[in-house]
Amino acid sequence: MSNSRRLFFALSLPDALQQQVVRWRAEAFAPEAGRPVAAANLHLTLAFLGEVSAQKELALRKLAGRIAQPGFSMRLDDLGHWPRPGVVWLGTRRAPRGLLQLAELLRSQAARSGCHQSALPFHPHITLLRAATQPVAIPPATPGWAFSADAFSLYESVFENGRTRYQHLEQWPLAKQASP
């Protein structure tokens, strides 16, 4: 029996925003478009870590605790469909510098710790639907929700009883944003 866990760093969505996204998704997409991601599982992945040993997890937690990154605001105003992985996603047209820097820091630390990182560029998104392998009618516009990121978290992906859920493990604050 392995003591490794499937982990990732991510931004959580505020509860109220989760519920708004879920309501909008139900109105915007036909039921056959794909399998909706549970509201509690909506997040924006910063760095996927994969299967991580307890020792490596501890080291990654310590590195994450040393990050002194300022918080940032972002607008969820982009929408798309990746047919091959069967994903419909909600994202941002103009990713804030703080988001890109935080993701790069976490991905770099993960790579140095032996966690494989995709060679694909970081594309900030929230997965709305899975198993969307057929053409999906994408609404012409999104509501354009704005939210502020003031912390990032470590999650474990747990598969049990035929379902995946994301278990929140730890959270680290981002520095307060400077006033303009």
Short mmCIF file of N, CA and C in Angstrom, two decimals:
data_model
loop_
_atom_site.label_atom_id
_atom_site.label_comp_id
_atom_site.label_asym_id
_atom_site.label_seq_id
_atom_site.Cartn_x
_atom_site.Cartn_y
_atom_site.Cartn_z
N MET A 1 0.86 -1.19 0.00
CA MET A 1 0.00 0.00 0.00
C MET A 1 0.89 1.24 0.00
N SER A 2 0.65 2.12 -0.94
CA SER A 2 1.45 3.33 -1.06
C SER A 2 0.91 4.42 -0.13
N ASN A 3 1.83 5.22 0.39
CA ASN A 3 1.38 6.34 1.23
C ASN A 3 1.42 7.65 0.46
N SER A 4 1.46 7.56 -0.87
CA SER A 4 1.45 8.78 -1.67
C SER A 4 0.01 9.25 -1.88
N ARG A 5 -0.09 10.54 -2.19
CA ARG A 5 -1.40 11.15 -2.43
C ARG A 5 -1.32 11.95 -3.72
N ARG A 6 -2.46 12.07 -4.41
CA ARG A 6 -2.55 12.83 -5.66
C ARG A 6 -2.89 14.27 -5.28
N LEU A 7 -1.93 15.20 -5.49
CA LEU A 7 -2.06 16.56 -4.98
C LEU A 7 -1.97 17.62 -6.07
N PHE A 8 -2.50 18.80 -5.74
CA PHE A 8 -2.35 19.97 -6.62
C PHE A 8 -2.53 21.24 -5.79
N PHE A 9 -1.88 22.32 -6.27
CA PHE A 9 -2.09 23.66 -5.71
C PHE A 9 -3.15 24.35 -6.55
N ALA A 10 -4.03 25.12 -5.90
CA ALA A 10 -5.11 25.77 -6.64
C ALA A 10 -5.62 27.00 -5.91
N LEU A 11 -6.38 27.79 -6.66
CA LEU A 11 -7.15 28.89 -6.08
C LEU A 11 -8.56 28.36 -5.88
N SER A 12 -9.11 28.60 -4.71
CA SER A 12 -10.50 28.25 -4.42
C SER A 12 -11.39 29.39 -4.90
N LEU A 13 -12.61 29.05 -5.25
CA LEU A 13 -13.59 30.07 -5.58
C LEU A 13 -14.42 30.36 -4.34
N PRO A 14 -14.74 31.62 -4.09
CA PRO A 14 -15.64 31.92 -2.98
C PRO A 14 -16.96 31.15 -3.15
N ASP A 15 -17.56 30.74 -2.04
CA ASP A 15 -18.80 29.95 -2.09
C ASP A 15 -19.89 30.61 -2.93
N ALA A 16 -20.07 31.92 -2.76
CA ALA A 16 -21.13 32.62 -3.51
C ALA A 16 -20.85 32.55 -5.01
N LEU A 17 -19.59 32.68 -5.41
CA LEU A 17 -19.23 32.60 -6.82
C LEU A 17 -19.43 31.18 -7.33
N GLN A 18 -19.08 30.19 -6.54
CA GLN A 18 -19.33 28.79 -6.94
C GLN A 18 -20.80 28.61 -7.30
N GLN A 19 -21.68 29.09 -6.45
CA GLN A 19 -23.11 28.91 -6.67
C GLN A 19 -23.59 29.68 -7.91
N GLN A 20 -23.06 30.88 -8.13
CA GLN A 20 -23.41 31.65 -9.33
C GLN A 20 -22.98 30.91 -10.59
N VAL A 21 -21.78 30.37 -10.57
CA VAL A 21 -21.26 29.63 -11.73
C VAL A 21 -22.12 28.40 -12.00
N VAL A 22 -22.48 27.68 -10.95
CA VAL A 22 -23.29 26.47 -11.11
C VAL A 22 -24.66 26.81 -11.70
N ARG A 23 -25.30 27.86 -11.20
CA ARG A 23 -26.61 28.27 -11.73
C ARG A 23 -26.48 28.68 -13.20
N TRP A 24 -25.48 29.50 -13.51
CA TRP A 24 -25.28 29.94 -14.89
C TRP A 24 -25.00 28.75 -15.80
N ARG A 25 -24.14 27.83 -15.36
CA ARG A 25 -23.80 26.64 -16.16
C ARG A 25 -25.05 25.84 -16.49
N ALA A 26 -25.95 25.67 -15.51
CA ALA A 26 -27.18 24.90 -15.73
C ALA A 26 -28.07 25.56 -16.80
N GLU A 27 -28.04 26.89 -16.85
CA GLU A 27 -28.84 27.62 -17.85
C GLU A 27 -28.15 27.67 -19.21
N ALA A 28 -26.81 27.72 -19.22
CA ALA A 28 -26.06 27.96 -20.44
C ALA A 28 -25.77 26.70 -21.26
N PHE A 29 -25.77 25.52 -20.62
CA PHE A 29 -25.38 24.29 -21.31
C PHE A 29 -26.48 23.24 -21.22
N ALA A 30 -26.68 22.55 -22.33
CA ALA A 30 -27.65 21.45 -22.35
C ALA A 30 -27.13 20.31 -21.48
N PRO A 31 -28.03 19.53 -20.88
CA PRO A 31 -27.60 18.43 -20.01
C PRO A 31 -26.67 17.43 -20.70
N GLU A 32 -26.85 17.23 -22.01
CA GLU A 32 -26.02 16.26 -22.73
C GLU A 32 -24.65 16.82 -23.13
N ALA A 33 -24.39 18.09 -22.81
CA ALA A 33 -23.10 18.71 -23.18
C ALA A 33 -21.92 18.05 -22.48
N GLY A 34 -22.12 17.57 -21.26
CA GLY A 34 -21.04 16.95 -20.51
C GLY A 34 -21.46 16.75 -19.07
N ARG A 35 -20.55 16.17 -18.30
CA ARG A 35 -20.82 15.89 -16.88
C ARG A 35 -20.38 17.09 -16.04
N PRO A 36 -21.31 17.76 -15.36
CA PRO A 36 -20.96 18.93 -14.56
C PRO A 36 -20.02 18.59 -13.40
N VAL A 37 -19.05 19.45 -13.19
CA VAL A 37 -18.16 19.33 -12.05
C VAL A 37 -18.93 19.83 -10.82
N ALA A 38 -18.85 19.10 -9.73
CA ALA A 38 -19.55 19.48 -8.50
C ALA A 38 -19.11 20.87 -8.05
N ALA A 39 -20.04 21.63 -7.51
CA ALA A 39 -19.73 23.00 -7.06
C ALA A 39 -18.53 23.02 -6.12
N ALA A 40 -18.46 22.09 -5.20
CA ALA A 40 -17.35 22.06 -4.23
C ALA A 40 -16.01 21.76 -4.89
N ASN A 41 -16.02 21.22 -6.11
CA ASN A 41 -14.79 20.88 -6.82
C ASN A 41 -14.34 21.98 -7.79
N LEU A 42 -15.09 23.06 -7.91
CA LEU A 42 -14.70 24.14 -8.82
C LEU A 42 -13.49 24.86 -8.23
N HIS A 43 -12.42 24.97 -9.02
CA HIS A 43 -11.18 25.60 -8.59
C HIS A 43 -10.36 25.97 -9.82
N LEU A 44 -9.31 26.73 -9.61
CA LEU A 44 -8.38 27.07 -10.68
C LEU A 44 -7.02 26.47 -10.30
N THR A 45 -6.61 25.42 -11.01
CA THR A 45 -5.35 24.75 -10.70
C THR A 45 -4.18 25.65 -11.04
N LEU A 46 -3.26 25.76 -10.09
CA LEU A 46 -2.02 26.52 -10.29
C LEU A 46 -0.86 25.60 -10.66
N ALA A 47 -0.79 24.44 -10.02
CA ALA A 47 0.27 23.47 -10.29
C ALA A 47 -0.22 22.09 -9.90
N PHE A 48 -0.24 21.18 -10.88
CA PHE A 48 -0.60 19.80 -10.60
C PHE A 48 0.66 19.07 -10.17
N LEU A 49 0.59 18.32 -9.08
CA LEU A 49 1.76 17.67 -8.51
C LEU A 49 1.79 16.17 -8.77
N GLY A 50 0.65 15.57 -9.02
CA GLY A 50 0.59 14.13 -9.24
C GLY A 50 0.68 13.36 -7.94
N GLU A 51 1.14 12.11 -8.05
CA GLU A 51 1.30 11.24 -6.87
C GLU A 51 2.53 11.70 -6.10
N VAL A 52 2.33 12.09 -4.86
CA VAL A 52 3.39 12.68 -4.05
C VAL A 52 3.54 11.89 -2.74
N SER A 53 4.78 11.55 -2.41
CA SER A 53 5.06 10.86 -1.15
C SER A 53 4.86 11.82 0.01
N ALA A 54 4.72 11.27 1.22
CA ALA A 54 4.54 12.10 2.41
C ALA A 54 5.75 13.03 2.61
N GLN A 55 6.93 12.53 2.35
CA GLN A 55 8.16 13.34 2.51
C GLN A 55 8.18 14.50 1.51
N LYS A 56 7.85 14.21 0.27
CA LYS A 56 7.83 15.26 -0.76
C LYS A 56 6.72 16.27 -0.48
N GLU A 57 5.58 15.78 0.00
CA GLU A 57 4.47 16.66 0.35
C GLU A 57 4.90 17.66 1.42
N LEU A 58 5.58 17.17 2.44
CA LEU A 58 6.05 18.04 3.51
C LEU A 58 6.99 19.12 2.97
N ALA A 59 7.90 18.73 2.09
CA ALA A 59 8.83 19.70 1.49
C ALA A 59 8.08 20.73 0.66
N LEU A 60 7.10 20.30 -0.11
CA LEU A 60 6.31 21.22 -0.94
C LEU A 60 5.49 22.18 -0.08
N ARG A 61 4.96 21.69 1.03
CA ARG A 61 4.21 22.56 1.95
C ARG A 61 5.13 23.64 2.51
N LYS A 62 6.35 23.27 2.89
CA LYS A 62 7.30 24.25 3.42
C LYS A 62 7.64 25.29 2.37
N LEU A 63 7.88 24.86 1.13
CA LEU A 63 8.19 25.80 0.06
C LEU A 63 7.01 26.74 -0.18
N ALA A 64 5.81 26.20 -0.18
CA ALA A 64 4.61 27.03 -0.39
C ALA A 64 4.48 28.08 0.70
N GLY A 65 4.82 27.71 1.92
CA GLY A 65 4.73 28.64 3.05
C GLY A 65 5.71 29.80 2.97
N ARG A 66 6.71 29.67 2.13
CA ARG A 66 7.71 30.74 1.97
C ARG A 66 7.35 31.74 0.87
N ILE A 67 6.32 31.47 0.14
CA ILE A 67 5.95 32.36 -0.97
C ILE A 67 5.38 33.65 -0.41
N ALA A 68 5.94 34.76 -0.86
CA ALA A 68 5.48 36.10 -0.44
C ALA A 68 4.93 36.82 -1.67
N GLN A 69 3.90 36.30 -2.22
CA GLN A 69 3.29 36.80 -3.46
C GLN A 69 2.11 37.70 -3.11
N PRO A 70 1.99 38.83 -3.78
CA PRO A 70 0.81 39.67 -3.51
C PRO A 70 -0.47 39.06 -4.09
N GLY A 71 -1.58 39.37 -3.45
CA GLY A 71 -2.87 38.94 -3.96
C GLY A 71 -3.18 39.68 -5.26
N PHE A 72 -4.25 39.28 -5.92
CA PHE A 72 -4.61 39.89 -7.20
C PHE A 72 -6.10 39.69 -7.44
N SER A 73 -6.61 40.45 -8.38
CA SER A 73 -8.00 40.29 -8.81
C SER A 73 -8.00 39.80 -10.24
N MET A 74 -9.01 39.04 -10.56
CA MET A 74 -9.13 38.57 -11.94
C MET A 74 -10.58 38.53 -12.36
N ARG A 75 -10.77 38.50 -13.65
CA ARG A 75 -12.10 38.49 -14.23
C ARG A 75 -12.28 37.19 -15.00
N LEU A 76 -13.34 36.47 -14.71
CA LEU A 76 -13.66 35.24 -15.43
C LEU A 76 -14.56 35.62 -16.61
N ASP A 77 -13.92 35.80 -17.76
CA ASP A 77 -14.63 36.35 -18.93
C ASP A 77 -14.31 35.60 -20.22
N ASP A 78 -13.83 34.37 -20.11
CA ASP A 78 -13.50 33.59 -21.30
C ASP A 78 -14.07 32.19 -21.11
N LEU A 79 -14.39 31.55 -22.20
CA LEU A 79 -15.04 30.25 -22.16
C LEU A 79 -14.56 29.44 -23.35
N GLY A 80 -14.36 28.15 -23.16
CA GLY A 80 -13.92 27.33 -24.28
C GLY A 80 -14.18 25.86 -24.05
N HIS A 81 -13.84 25.08 -25.10
CA HIS A 81 -14.05 23.63 -25.10
C HIS A 81 -12.80 22.98 -25.67
N TRP A 82 -12.24 22.06 -24.91
CA TRP A 82 -11.13 21.24 -25.40
C TRP A 82 -11.71 19.85 -25.66
N PRO A 83 -11.98 19.52 -26.94
CA PRO A 83 -12.66 18.25 -27.25
C PRO A 83 -11.86 17.00 -26.86
N ARG A 84 -10.54 17.02 -27.06
CA ARG A 84 -9.77 15.80 -26.80
C ARG A 84 -9.85 15.36 -25.33
N PRO A 85 -9.59 16.27 -24.37
CA PRO A 85 -9.79 15.82 -22.99
C PRO A 85 -11.26 15.90 -22.56
N GLY A 86 -12.13 16.46 -23.42
CA GLY A 86 -13.55 16.54 -23.10
C GLY A 86 -13.87 17.51 -21.98
N VAL A 87 -13.27 18.71 -22.05
CA VAL A 87 -13.41 19.70 -20.99
C VAL A 87 -14.02 20.99 -21.53
N VAL A 88 -15.03 21.49 -20.85
CA VAL A 88 -15.54 22.84 -21.08
C VAL A 88 -15.04 23.67 -19.90
N TRP A 89 -14.44 24.80 -20.19
CA TRP A 89 -13.78 25.59 -19.14
C TRP A 89 -14.20 27.05 -19.16
N LEU A 90 -14.01 27.67 -18.00
CA LEU A 90 -14.23 29.09 -17.79
C LEU A 90 -12.88 29.67 -17.39
N GLY A 91 -12.47 30.75 -18.05
CA GLY A 91 -11.15 31.31 -17.76
C GLY A 91 -11.14 32.82 -17.84
N THR A 92 -9.95 33.33 -18.08
CA THR A 92 -9.76 34.78 -18.15
C THR A 92 -9.04 35.14 -19.44
N ARG A 93 -9.51 36.19 -20.08
CA ARG A 93 -8.87 36.63 -21.33
C ARG A 93 -7.52 37.26 -21.07
N ARG A 94 -7.40 37.97 -19.94
CA ARG A 94 -6.14 38.64 -19.60
C ARG A 94 -5.76 38.24 -18.18
N ALA A 95 -4.92 37.24 -18.10
CA ALA A 95 -4.50 36.75 -16.78
C ALA A 95 -3.67 37.82 -16.08
N PRO A 96 -3.98 38.13 -14.82
CA PRO A 96 -3.20 39.11 -14.09
C PRO A 96 -1.78 38.59 -13.84
N ARG A 97 -0.84 39.51 -13.81
CA ARG A 97 0.56 39.16 -13.60
C ARG A 97 0.74 38.33 -12.32
N GLY A 98 0.03 38.70 -11.26
CA GLY A 98 0.15 37.98 -9.99
C GLY A 98 -0.24 36.52 -10.11
N LEU A 99 -1.27 36.22 -10.89
CA LEU A 99 -1.69 34.84 -11.12
C LEU A 99 -0.59 34.08 -11.86
N LEU A 100 -0.07 34.68 -12.91
CA LEU A 100 0.98 34.02 -13.70
C LEU A 100 2.24 33.79 -12.88
N GLN A 101 2.61 34.77 -12.05
CA GLN A 101 3.79 34.63 -11.21
C GLN A 101 3.60 33.53 -10.16
N LEU A 102 2.44 33.50 -9.53
CA LEU A 102 2.18 32.49 -8.51
C LEU A 102 2.22 31.09 -9.13
N ALA A 103 1.58 30.91 -10.26
CA ALA A 103 1.59 29.61 -10.92
C ALA A 103 3.01 29.21 -11.30
N GLU A 104 3.78 30.14 -11.82
CA GLU A 104 5.16 29.84 -12.21
C GLU A 104 6.00 29.45 -11.00
N LEU A 105 5.86 30.17 -9.90
CA LEU A 105 6.59 29.82 -8.67
C LEU A 105 6.25 28.40 -8.22
N LEU A 106 4.98 28.10 -8.15
CA LEU A 106 4.56 26.78 -7.68
C LEU A 106 4.98 25.67 -8.64
N ARG A 107 4.84 25.92 -9.94
CA ARG A 107 5.25 24.91 -10.93
C ARG A 107 6.75 24.69 -10.90
N SER A 108 7.53 25.76 -10.73
CA SER A 108 8.99 25.64 -10.66
C SER A 108 9.40 24.85 -9.42
N GLN A 109 8.80 25.18 -8.27
CA GLN A 109 9.12 24.46 -7.04
C GLN A 109 8.74 22.99 -7.18
N ALA A 110 7.61 22.72 -7.79
CA ALA A 110 7.17 21.34 -7.98
C ALA A 110 8.16 20.58 -8.87
N ALA A 111 8.57 21.20 -9.96
CA ALA A 111 9.52 20.56 -10.88
C ALA A 111 10.84 20.26 -10.17
N ARG A 112 11.34 21.24 -9.40
CA ARG A 112 12.60 21.03 -8.66
C ARG A 112 12.46 19.95 -7.61
N SER A 113 11.25 19.70 -7.16
CA SER A 113 11.00 18.67 -6.16
C SER A 113 10.71 17.30 -6.80
N GLY A 114 10.79 17.25 -8.12
CA GLY A 114 10.60 15.98 -8.81
C GLY A 114 9.19 15.70 -9.28
N CYS A 115 8.32 16.68 -9.24
CA CYS A 115 6.95 16.51 -9.74
C CYS A 115 6.93 16.92 -11.21
N HIS A 116 6.56 16.01 -12.07
CA HIS A 116 6.51 16.31 -13.50
C HIS A 116 5.54 17.46 -13.76
N GLN A 117 5.99 18.42 -14.57
CA GLN A 117 5.14 19.54 -14.96
C GLN A 117 4.95 19.52 -16.47
N SER A 118 3.75 19.77 -16.90
CA SER A 118 3.44 19.77 -18.33
C SER A 118 4.28 20.81 -19.05
N ALA A 119 4.67 20.48 -20.26
CA ALA A 119 5.41 21.42 -21.09
C ALA A 119 4.47 22.46 -21.72
N LEU A 120 3.18 22.20 -21.65
CA LEU A 120 2.20 23.15 -22.20
C LEU A 120 2.21 24.43 -21.35
N PRO A 121 1.99 25.58 -21.98
CA PRO A 121 1.93 26.82 -21.20
C PRO A 121 0.74 26.79 -20.23
N PHE A 122 0.91 27.52 -19.13
CA PHE A 122 -0.15 27.62 -18.13
C PHE A 122 -1.35 28.32 -18.76
N HIS A 123 -2.51 27.71 -18.67
CA HIS A 123 -3.75 28.29 -19.18
C HIS A 123 -4.74 28.31 -18.01
N PRO A 124 -4.84 29.45 -17.32
CA PRO A 124 -5.72 29.49 -16.14
C PRO A 124 -7.17 29.26 -16.52
N HIS A 125 -7.77 28.25 -15.89
CA HIS A 125 -9.16 27.93 -16.19
C HIS A 125 -9.79 27.15 -15.04
N ILE A 126 -11.11 27.15 -15.05
CA ILE A 126 -11.92 26.38 -14.11
C ILE A 126 -12.70 25.39 -14.96
N THR A 127 -12.56 24.11 -14.68
CA THR A 127 -13.28 23.10 -15.45
C THR A 127 -14.75 23.10 -15.02
N LEU A 128 -15.63 23.32 -16.01
CA LEU A 128 -17.08 23.34 -15.76
C LEU A 128 -17.73 22.00 -16.03
N LEU A 129 -17.33 21.38 -17.17
CA LEU A 129 -17.91 20.11 -17.60
C LEU A 129 -16.79 19.15 -18.00
N ARG A 130 -16.99 17.88 -17.71
CA ARG A 130 -16.09 16.82 -18.16
C ARG A 130 -16.88 15.91 -19.11
N ALA A 131 -16.17 15.03 -19.79
CA ALA A 131 -16.79 14.08 -20.73
C ALA A 131 -17.55 14.82 -21.83
N ALA A 132 -17.06 16.00 -22.18
CA ALA A 132 -17.67 16.80 -23.25
C ALA A 132 -16.89 16.54 -24.54
N THR A 133 -17.04 15.32 -25.08
CA THR A 133 -16.24 14.92 -26.24
C THR A 133 -16.92 15.23 -27.57
N GLN A 134 -18.20 15.54 -27.53
CA GLN A 134 -18.92 15.93 -28.74
C GLN A 134 -18.92 17.45 -28.85
N PRO A 135 -19.17 18.00 -30.02
CA PRO A 135 -19.23 19.47 -30.14
C PRO A 135 -20.20 20.06 -29.12
N VAL A 136 -19.78 21.15 -28.50
CA VAL A 136 -20.57 21.81 -27.47
C VAL A 136 -20.89 23.23 -27.94
N ALA A 137 -22.15 23.63 -27.79
CA ALA A 137 -22.53 25.01 -28.11
C ALA A 137 -22.02 25.90 -26.98
N ILE A 138 -21.05 26.74 -27.31
CA ILE A 138 -20.46 27.65 -26.32
C ILE A 138 -21.23 28.97 -26.35
N PRO A 139 -21.76 29.40 -25.22
CA PRO A 139 -22.47 30.69 -25.19
C PRO A 139 -21.56 31.81 -25.69
N PRO A 140 -22.13 32.81 -26.35
CA PRO A 140 -21.30 33.88 -26.93
C PRO A 140 -20.63 34.76 -25.88
N ALA A 141 -21.13 34.77 -24.67
CA ALA A 141 -20.55 35.64 -23.64
C ALA A 141 -20.70 34.98 -22.27
N THR A 142 -19.80 35.34 -21.39
CA THR A 142 -19.89 34.89 -20.00
C THR A 142 -20.34 36.07 -19.15
N PRO A 143 -20.82 35.80 -17.95
CA PRO A 143 -21.21 36.92 -17.09
C PRO A 143 -20.04 37.82 -16.70
N GLY A 144 -18.80 37.35 -16.82
CA GLY A 144 -17.65 38.19 -16.49
C GLY A 144 -17.49 38.44 -15.00
N TRP A 145 -17.56 37.38 -14.22
CA TRP A 145 -17.40 37.52 -12.78
C TRP A 145 -15.99 37.97 -12.43
N ALA A 146 -15.90 38.81 -11.42
CA ALA A 146 -14.59 39.23 -10.91
C ALA A 146 -14.44 38.65 -9.50
N PHE A 147 -13.22 38.23 -9.18
CA PHE A 147 -12.97 37.81 -7.81
C PHE A 147 -11.53 38.10 -7.44
N SER A 148 -11.31 38.24 -6.16
CA SER A 148 -9.97 38.53 -5.64
C SER A 148 -9.38 37.27 -5.03
N ALA A 149 -8.13 37.03 -5.38
CA ALA A 149 -7.40 35.89 -4.81
C ALA A 149 -6.55 36.43 -3.67
N ASP A 150 -6.85 35.96 -2.47
CA ASP A 150 -6.08 36.40 -1.31
C ASP A 150 -5.38 35.23 -0.62
N ALA A 151 -5.50 34.03 -1.22
CA ALA A 151 -4.85 32.84 -0.68
C ALA A 151 -4.79 31.78 -1.77
N PHE A 152 -3.90 30.81 -1.58
CA PHE A 152 -3.88 29.63 -2.44
C PHE A 152 -3.83 28.41 -1.54
N SER A 153 -4.19 27.26 -2.10
CA SER A 153 -4.37 26.07 -1.27
C SER A 153 -3.73 24.84 -1.89
N LEU A 154 -3.52 23.84 -1.03
CA LEU A 154 -3.10 22.51 -1.45
C LEU A 154 -4.30 21.60 -1.30
N TYR A 155 -4.57 20.80 -2.34
CA TYR A 155 -5.69 19.88 -2.37
C TYR A 155 -5.21 18.47 -2.66
N GLU A 156 -5.99 17.52 -2.18
CA GLU A 156 -5.80 16.12 -2.57
C GLU A 156 -6.99 15.71 -3.41
N SER A 157 -6.72 15.01 -4.50
CA SER A 157 -7.76 14.44 -5.34
C SER A 157 -8.04 13.03 -4.84
N VAL A 158 -9.26 12.79 -4.37
CA VAL A 158 -9.64 11.52 -3.77
C VAL A 158 -10.73 10.88 -4.64
N PHE A 159 -10.48 9.65 -5.08
CA PHE A 159 -11.48 8.93 -5.86
C PHE A 159 -12.05 7.82 -4.99
N GLU A 160 -13.35 7.90 -4.71
CA GLU A 160 -14.01 6.87 -3.91
C GLU A 160 -15.47 6.78 -4.32
N ASN A 161 -16.00 5.59 -4.26
CA ASN A 161 -17.40 5.34 -4.62
C ASN A 161 -17.73 5.87 -6.02
N GLY A 162 -16.78 5.75 -6.95
CA GLY A 162 -17.02 6.16 -8.32
C GLY A 162 -17.02 7.65 -8.57
N ARG A 163 -16.62 8.44 -7.57
CA ARG A 163 -16.62 9.90 -7.72
C ARG A 163 -15.28 10.47 -7.26
N THR A 164 -14.94 11.60 -7.85
CA THR A 164 -13.74 12.32 -7.42
C THR A 164 -14.17 13.52 -6.60
N ARG A 165 -13.48 13.72 -5.48
CA ARG A 165 -13.71 14.93 -4.69
C ARG A 165 -12.35 15.49 -4.34
N TYR A 166 -12.32 16.78 -4.11
CA TYR A 166 -11.08 17.46 -3.79
C TYR A 166 -11.10 17.83 -2.32
N GLN A 167 -10.16 17.28 -1.59
CA GLN A 167 -10.04 17.50 -0.15
C GLN A 167 -9.06 18.65 0.10
N HIS A 168 -9.54 19.71 0.71
CA HIS A 168 -8.69 20.85 1.06
C HIS A 168 -7.75 20.44 2.18
N LEU A 169 -6.43 20.64 1.99
CA LEU A 169 -5.44 20.23 2.98
C LEU A 169 -4.84 21.40 3.75
N GLU A 170 -4.47 22.46 3.04
CA GLU A 170 -3.84 23.60 3.70
C GLU A 170 -3.99 24.83 2.80
N GLN A 171 -3.94 26.00 3.44
CA GLN A 171 -4.08 27.27 2.71
C GLN A 171 -2.99 28.22 3.17
N TRP A 172 -2.47 29.02 2.22
CA TRP A 172 -1.46 30.04 2.52
C TRP A 172 -1.97 31.39 2.03
N PRO A 173 -1.84 32.42 2.86
CA PRO A 173 -2.33 33.75 2.43
C PRO A 173 -1.39 34.39 1.41
N LEU A 174 -1.97 35.21 0.58
CA LEU A 174 -1.20 36.07 -0.31
C LEU A 174 -1.15 37.44 0.36
N ALA A 175 -0.12 38.21 0.08
CA ALA A 175 0.04 39.53 0.69
C ALA A 175 -1.11 40.43 0.24
N LYS A 176 -1.46 41.37 1.08
CA LYS A 176 -2.50 42.35 0.75
C LYS A 176 -2.11 43.12 -0.50
N GLN A 177 -3.10 43.40 -1.35
CA GLN A 177 -2.85 44.18 -2.55
C GLN A 177 -2.63 45.65 -2.18
N ALA A 178 -1.69 46.26 -2.86
CA ALA A 178 -1.45 47.69 -2.65
C ALA A 178 -2.59 48.47 -3.30
N SER A 179 -2.97 49.56 -2.67
CA SER A 179 -4.02 50.43 -3.25
C SER A 179 -3.41 51.23 -4.38
N PRO A 180 -4.17 51.42 -5.48
CA PRO A 180 -3.64 52.17 -6.63
C PRO A 180 -3.46 53.63 -6.32
#
